[in-house]
CSV table of C-alpha atoms in Angstrom, one decimal:
chain,number,residue,atom,x,y,z
A,1,MET,CA,20.1,-7.0,-8.9
A,2,ALA,CA,16.5,-7.7,-10.0
A,3,VAL,CA,16.3,-4.5,-12.2
A,4,GLN,CA,18.6,-2.0,-13.7
A,5,PRO,CA,18.8,1.7,-12.8
A,6,VAL,CA,17.2,4.1,-15.3
A,7,VAL,CA,18.6,7.3,-16.8
A,8,TYR,CA,16.7,9.9,-18.8
A,9,GLY,CA,18.8,12.3,-20.9
A,10,GLU,CA,22.4,12.9,-20.3
A,11,GLY,CA,24.3,13.5,-17.1
A,12,GLU,CA,27.5,13.1,-15.3
A,13,ARG,CA,26.0,11.6,-12.1
A,14,PRO,CA,24.8,7.9,-11.9
A,15,PRO,CA,21.2,7.3,-11.1
A,16,ARG,CA,20.3,7.7,-7.4
A,17,GLY,CA,18.4,5.1,-5.5
A,18,ASN,CA,18.9,1.5,-4.4
A,19,TYR,CA,17.5,-0.5,-7.3
A,20,ALA,CA,18.7,-3.8,-5.7
A,21,ARG,CA,15.6,-3.4,-3.4
A,22,ALA,CA,13.2,-3.3,-6.3
A,23,ASN,CA,10.8,-6.0,-7.5
A,24,GLU,CA,10.5,-6.9,-11.2
A,25,ASP,CA,7.9,-4.1,-11.6
A,26,TYR,CA,10.3,-1.6,-10.0
A,27,THR,CA,8.2,-1.2,-6.8
A,28,CYS,CA,9.8,-1.6,-3.4
A,29,ALA,CA,9.0,-1.1,0.2
A,30,GLN,CA,9.0,2.5,1.4
A,31,ASN,CA,11.2,1.7,4.5
A,32,TRP,CA,9.9,4.7,6.4
A,33,ALA,CA,12.1,3.9,9.4
A,34,ALA,CA,15.3,4.6,7.4
A,35,TYR,CA,14.5,8.3,7.1
A,36,SER,CA,16.7,10.5,9.3
A,37,ALA,CA,15.6,13.5,11.3
A,38,GLN,CA,17.3,15.6,8.7
A,39,ASP,CA,15.2,14.0,6.0
A,40,HIS,CA,12.0,14.8,7.7
A,41,ASP,CA,13.1,18.3,8.4
A,42,THR,CA,13.9,18.8,4.7
A,43,TYR,CA,10.4,17.6,3.7
A,44,ARG,CA,8.9,19.9,6.4
A,45,ARG,CA,10.8,22.9,5.0
A,46,LEU,CA,9.9,22.2,1.4
A,47,TYR,CA,6.2,21.6,2.3
A,48,GLU,CA,6.0,24.9,4.2
A,49,ARG,CA,7.8,27.0,1.6
A,50,GLN,CA,5.7,25.6,-1.3
A,51,THR,CA,2.4,25.7,0.5
A,52,ALA,CA,2.9,29.4,1.3
A,53,GLN,CA,2.9,30.2,-2.4
A,54,LEU,CA,-0.2,28.3,-3.5
A,55,PRO,CA,-3.0,31.0,-3.1
A,56,GLY,CA,-3.5,32.7,-6.4
A,57,LEU,CA,-1.2,30.4,-8.2
A,58,ALA,CA,-2.3,26.8,-7.7
A,59,CYS,CA,-5.6,25.4,-9.0
A,60,SER,CA,-8.4,25.0,-6.5
A,61,ALA,CA,-8.5,21.1,-6.9
A,62,PHE,CA,-4.9,21.0,-5.7
A,63,ILE,CA,-5.3,23.3,-2.8
A,64,GLU,CA,-8.4,21.4,-1.6
A,65,SER,CA,-6.8,18.0,-1.8
A,66,LEU,CA,-3.4,18.8,-0.3
A,67,PRO,CA,-4.5,18.2,3.3
A,68,HIS,CA,-5.1,14.5,2.4
A,69,LEU,CA,-1.4,14.0,2.3
A,70,GLY,CA,-1.5,14.1,6.1
A,71,ALA,CA,1.7,15.0,8.0
A,72,LYS,CA,3.3,18.3,7.1
A,73,ASP,CA,6.2,18.1,9.5
A,74,ARG,CA,7.6,14.7,8.3
A,75,ILE,CA,7.6,12.4,5.2
A,76,PRO,CA,4.2,10.7,5.2
A,77,ARG,CA,3.9,6.9,5.3
A,78,PHE,CA,2.6,5.8,1.9
A,79,GLU,CA,0.0,3.4,3.5
A,80,ASP,CA,-1.5,6.4,5.4
A,81,VAL,CA,-1.9,8.3,2.2
A,82,ASN,CA,-3.4,5.3,0.4
A,83,GLU,CA,-6.1,4.9,3.0
A,84,HIS,CA,-7.6,8.2,1.9
A,85,LEU,CA,-6.6,8.0,-1.8
A,86,TYR,CA,-8.1,4.7,-2.5
A,87,LYS,CA,-11.4,5.7,-1.0
A,88,ALA,CA,-11.5,8.9,-3.1
A,89,THR,CA,-10.5,7.6,-6.5
A,90,ARG,CA,-9.3,4.0,-6.3
A,91,TRP,CA,-5.7,5.0,-6.8
A,92,GLU,CA,-2.8,3.9,-4.7
A,93,ILE,CA,0.8,5.2,-4.5
A,94,VAL,CA,3.7,2.7,-4.6
A,95,ALA,CA,7.3,3.2,-3.6
A,96,VAL,CA,10.0,3.0,-6.3
A,97,PRO,CA,13.8,3.5,-5.9
A,98,GLY,CA,14.0,6.2,-8.6
A,99,LEU,CA,13.3,6.7,-12.2
A,100,ILE,CA,11.8,3.7,-13.9
A,101,PRO,CA,11.5,2.5,-17.5
A,102,GLU,CA,8.6,4.0,-19.6
A,103,GLU,CA,6.8,0.7,-20.0
A,104,ALA,CA,7.0,-0.2,-16.3
A,105,PHE,CA,5.7,3.3,-15.6
A,106,PHE,CA,2.8,3.0,-18.0
A,107,ALA,CA,1.9,-0.4,-16.6
A,108,LEU,CA,1.6,0.9,-13.1
A,109,LEU,CA,-0.5,3.9,-14.1
A,110,ALA,CA,-2.8,1.7,-16.1
A,111,ARG,CA,-3.4,-0.3,-12.9
A,112,ARG,CA,-4.1,3.0,-11.0
A,113,LYS,CA,-0.8,2.7,-9.1
A,114,PHE,CA,1.4,5.9,-9.0
A,115,PRO,CA,5.1,5.4,-8.5
A,116,VAL,CA,6.6,7.7,-5.9
A,117,THR,CA,10.4,7.9,-5.4
A,118,ASP,CA,11.1,7.0,-1.8
A,119,TRP,CA,14.3,9.0,-1.1
A,120,ILE,CA,14.5,12.7,-0.5
A,121,ARG,CA,17.0,15.3,-1.6
A,122,LYS,CA,20.0,16.4,0.4
A,123,PRO,CA,19.8,19.8,2.2
A,124,GLU,CA,22.3,21.2,-0.3
A,125,GLU,CA,19.8,20.4,-3.1
A,126,PHE,CA,17.0,22.2,-1.4
A,127,GLU,CA,16.6,24.8,-4.2
A,128,TYR,CA,17.0,22.4,-7.1
A,129,ILE,CA,17.2,18.7,-7.8
A,130,VAL,CA,17.8,16.9,-11.1
A,131,GLU,CA,15.8,13.7,-10.5
A,132,PRO,CA,12.4,13.6,-9.0
A,133,ASP,CA,12.4,12.8,-5.2
A,134,VAL,CA,9.8,11.9,-2.7
A,135,PHE,CA,8.8,15.6,-2.3
A,136,HIS,CA,8.2,16.2,-6.0
A,137,ASP,CA,6.4,13.0,-6.5
A,138,LEU,CA,4.2,13.1,-3.3
A,139,TYR,CA,3.5,16.8,-3.0
A,140,GLY,CA,3.4,17.6,-6.7
A,141,HIS,CA,1.5,14.6,-8.1
A,142,VAL,CA,-0.6,12.9,-5.5
A,143,PRO,CA,-3.1,15.7,-4.4
A,144,MET,CA,-4.3,15.9,-8.1
A,145,LEU,CA,-5.1,12.1,-8.0
A,146,PHE,CA,-7.9,12.9,-5.6
A,147,ASN,CA,-9.6,14.7,-8.5
A,148,PRO,CA,-11.8,12.1,-10.3
A,149,GLN,CA,-11.3,13.5,-13.8
A,150,LEU,CA,-7.6,13.9,-13.5
A,151,ALA,CA,-7.3,10.5,-11.8
A,152,ASP,CA,-9.1,8.9,-14.8
A,153,TYR,CA,-6.9,10.8,-17.2
A,154,VAL,CA,-3.7,9.5,-15.6
A,155,GLN,CA,-4.9,6.0,-15.9
A,156,ARG,CA,-5.9,6.5,-19.5
A,157,TYR,CA,-2.5,7.9,-20.1
A,158,GLY,CA,-0.9,4.8,-18.8
A,159,GLU,CA,-3.0,2.6,-21.0
A,160,GLY,CA,-2.2,4.8,-23.9
A,161,GLY,CA,1.5,4.7,-23.1
A,162,LEU,CA,1.6,0.9,-23.3
A,163,LYS,CA,0.0,1.2,-26.8
A,164,ALA,CA,2.3,3.9,-27.8
A,165,ALA,CA,5.3,1.7,-26.8
A,166,ARG,CA,4.1,-0.9,-29.3
A,167,LEU,CA,3.7,1.7,-32.0
A,168,GLY,CA,7.0,3.5,-31.4
A,169,ALA,CA,5.3,6.6,-30.4
A,170,CYS,CA,6.5,7.1,-26.8
A,171,GLU,CA,8.3,10.3,-27.5
A,172,MET,CA,5.2,11.9,-28.9
A,173,LEU,CA,3.0,10.8,-26.0
A,174,SER,CA,5.7,11.8,-23.4
A,175,ARG,CA,5.4,15.4,-24.5
A,176,LEU,CA,1.6,15.3,-23.7
A,177,TYR,CA,2.5,14.0,-20.2
A,178,TRP,CA,5.1,16.7,-19.8
A,179,TYR,CA,2.8,19.6,-20.8
A,180,THR,CA,-0.2,18.4,-18.9
A,181,ILE,CA,0.5,16.2,-15.8
A,182,GLU,CA,3.9,17.9,-15.2
A,183,PHE,CA,3.6,21.4,-16.5
A,184,GLY,CA,0.0,22.0,-17.2
A,185,LEU,CA,-2.0,25.3,-16.6
A,186,ILE,CA,-5.7,25.6,-16.2
A,187,ARG,CA,-7.9,28.6,-16.5
A,188,GLU,CA,-10.2,29.1,-13.5
A,189,ALA,CA,-12.6,32.1,-13.3
A,190,GLY,CA,-10.6,33.8,-16.0
A,191,ALA,CA,-7.3,33.5,-14.3
A,192,LEU,CA,-4.4,31.1,-14.9
A,193,ARG,CA,-3.6,28.5,-12.3
A,194,ALA,CA,-1.1,25.6,-12.2
A,195,TYR,CA,-2.1,22.0,-12.0
A,196,GLY,CA,1.1,20.3,-13.2
A,197,ALA,CA,3.3,18.6,-10.6
A,198,GLY,CA,6.6,20.0,-12.0
A,199,ILE,CA,5.2,23.5,-11.3
A,200,LEU,CA,3.4,22.9,-8.1
A,201,SER,CA,6.6,21.4,-6.5
A,202,SER,CA,8.9,24.2,-7.7
A,203,ALA,CA,9.3,27.4,-5.7
A,204,GLY,CA,10.5,29.4,-8.7
A,205,GLU,CA,8.4,28.0,-11.5
A,206,LEU,CA,5.1,28.3,-9.8
A,207,PRO,CA,5.0,32.1,-9.9
A,208,TYR,CA,6.9,32.2,-13.2
A,209,SER,CA,4.4,29.9,-15.0
A,210,VAL,CA,1.4,31.9,-13.9
A,211,ASN,CA,2.6,35.5,-13.8
A,212,SER,CA,5.7,36.0,-15.9
A,213,PRO,CA,5.4,37.7,-19.3
A,214,GLU,CA,8.3,35.7,-20.8
A,215,PRO,CA,6.9,32.3,-21.7
A,216,GLN,CA,4.1,31.8,-24.2
A,217,ARG,CA,0.9,30.2,-23.2
A,218,ARG,CA,-1.2,28.3,-25.7
A,219,PRO,CA,-4.5,26.5,-25.6
A,220,LEU,CA,-3.9,22.8,-25.4
A,221,ASP,CA,-4.0,21.2,-28.8
A,222,LEU,CA,-3.0,17.5,-29.2
A,223,LEU,CA,-1.0,17.8,-32.4
A,224,ARG,CA,0.8,20.9,-31.4
A,225,THR,CA,1.6,19.6,-27.9
A,226,MET,CA,2.9,16.3,-29.1
A,227,ARG,CA,5.1,17.9,-31.6
A,228,THR,CA,6.6,20.4,-29.2
A,229,ARG,CA,10.0,19.6,-27.6
A,230,TYR,CA,10.7,20.6,-24.0
A,231,LYS,CA,13.4,21.6,-21.6
A,232,ILE,CA,14.3,19.5,-18.6
A,233,ASP,CA,16.9,21.9,-17.1
A,234,SER,CA,15.2,25.3,-17.1
A,235,TYR,CA,11.8,26.9,-16.7
A,236,GLN,CA,9.4,26.1,-19.6
A,237,GLN,CA,9.3,28.4,-22.6
A,238,THR,CA,5.8,27.2,-23.6
A,239,TYR,CA,2.8,26.2,-21.5
A,240,PHE,CA,-0.4,24.7,-22.7
A,241,VAL,CA,-3.7,25.8,-21.1
A,242,ILE,CA,-6.9,23.9,-20.5
A,243,ASP,CA,-10.3,25.4,-19.5
A,244,SER,CA,-11.3,22.3,-17.4
A,245,PHE,CA,-10.3,18.8,-16.5
A,246,GLN,CA,-13.3,17.6,-18.3
A,247,GLN,CA,-12.0,19.2,-21.4
A,248,LEU,CA,-8.7,17.4,-21.0
A,249,PHE,CA,-10.5,14.2,-20.4
A,250,ASP,CA,-12.7,14.5,-23.5
A,251,MET,CA,-9.8,15.7,-25.7
A,252,THR,CA,-7.8,12.5,-25.0
A,253,GLU,CA,-10.7,10.0,-25.3
A,254,GLY,CA,-10.1,8.8,-28.8
A,255,ASP,CA,-7.6,6.5,-30.3
A,256,PHE,CA,-4.3,8.2,-30.9
A,257,THR,CA,-3.1,5.8,-33.6
A,258,PRO,CA,-4.2,8.1,-36.5
A,259,LEU,CA,-2.6,11.1,-34.7
A,260,TYR,CA,0.8,9.2,-34.4
A,261,GLU,CA,0.7,8.4,-38.2
A,262,GLN,CA,-0.2,12.0,-39.1
A,263,MET,CA,2.6,13.4,-36.9
A,264,ARG,CA,5.3,11.2,-38.4
A,265,GLY,CA,5.2,13.4,-41.5
A,266,MET,CA,5.1,16.7,-39.8
A,267,PRO,CA,7.9,18.9,-38.4
A,268,GLU,CA,8.5,19.3,-34.7
A,269,PHE,CA,8.5,22.5,-32.8
A,270,ALA,CA,11.3,23.9,-30.6
A,271,ALA,CA,10.4,24.5,-27.0
A,272,ASN,CA,10.1,28.2,-27.6
A,273,ALA,CA,8.6,28.1,-31.1
A,274,SER,CA,5.7,30.4,-31.9
A,275,GLY,CA,3.1,30.0,-34.6
A,276,ASP,CA,1.4,26.8,-35.8
């Protein structure tokens, strides 16, 4: 085996995916021919259900870019997506067998290569899956990579992640990824809309994140965000909101080293904590 399977958090089930297929950088061939008719049908049903919810909940950049994924009735071939994506923002998607280590993940992002898990959930996991699959990665993440500002932000995140790994600050930076790229909200024309992949690929959390009175929604602040823990097995209790992708890009432009040092002496916040 060239690489080892990866686990984040605790769980009873071993990591899914055939890691024996992976190269040293954890990438592998998509092997599109291996998908069954059931696999394609699962993707089609997920795509239809999620797309029907987008109006009034998803940000305009996502809705406008979604057609670039191509096929709706089957799992797309990654090379077909890349033909459009590279022309738009010089990004490419690469297949991986499942979750990959943080530094390998950062290294791919820094090279404008987004890792997409190549297997899809079983029909009995239609409503909920623990690990990200091809639908979450492809549908949730890739349309936003057609947006030039967010595409540059994701590359910058990868470069910053490699530095954070050297400084022992990956946990702090991972929270910024979670609350922006995975579970970020943006304000458009005075209304909340989702741009985070974890929201956009979830049938339940998409309306919850935008409309429910239960969670708190706070303006994105780097110190507060990187000190806030998060839940991986439930809807978020806190969302951080930006006013534009340019704001997000500008906010994360500087060197984070002084922020990491400042935060080491500061308390963390629970996922549902209020106040500053």
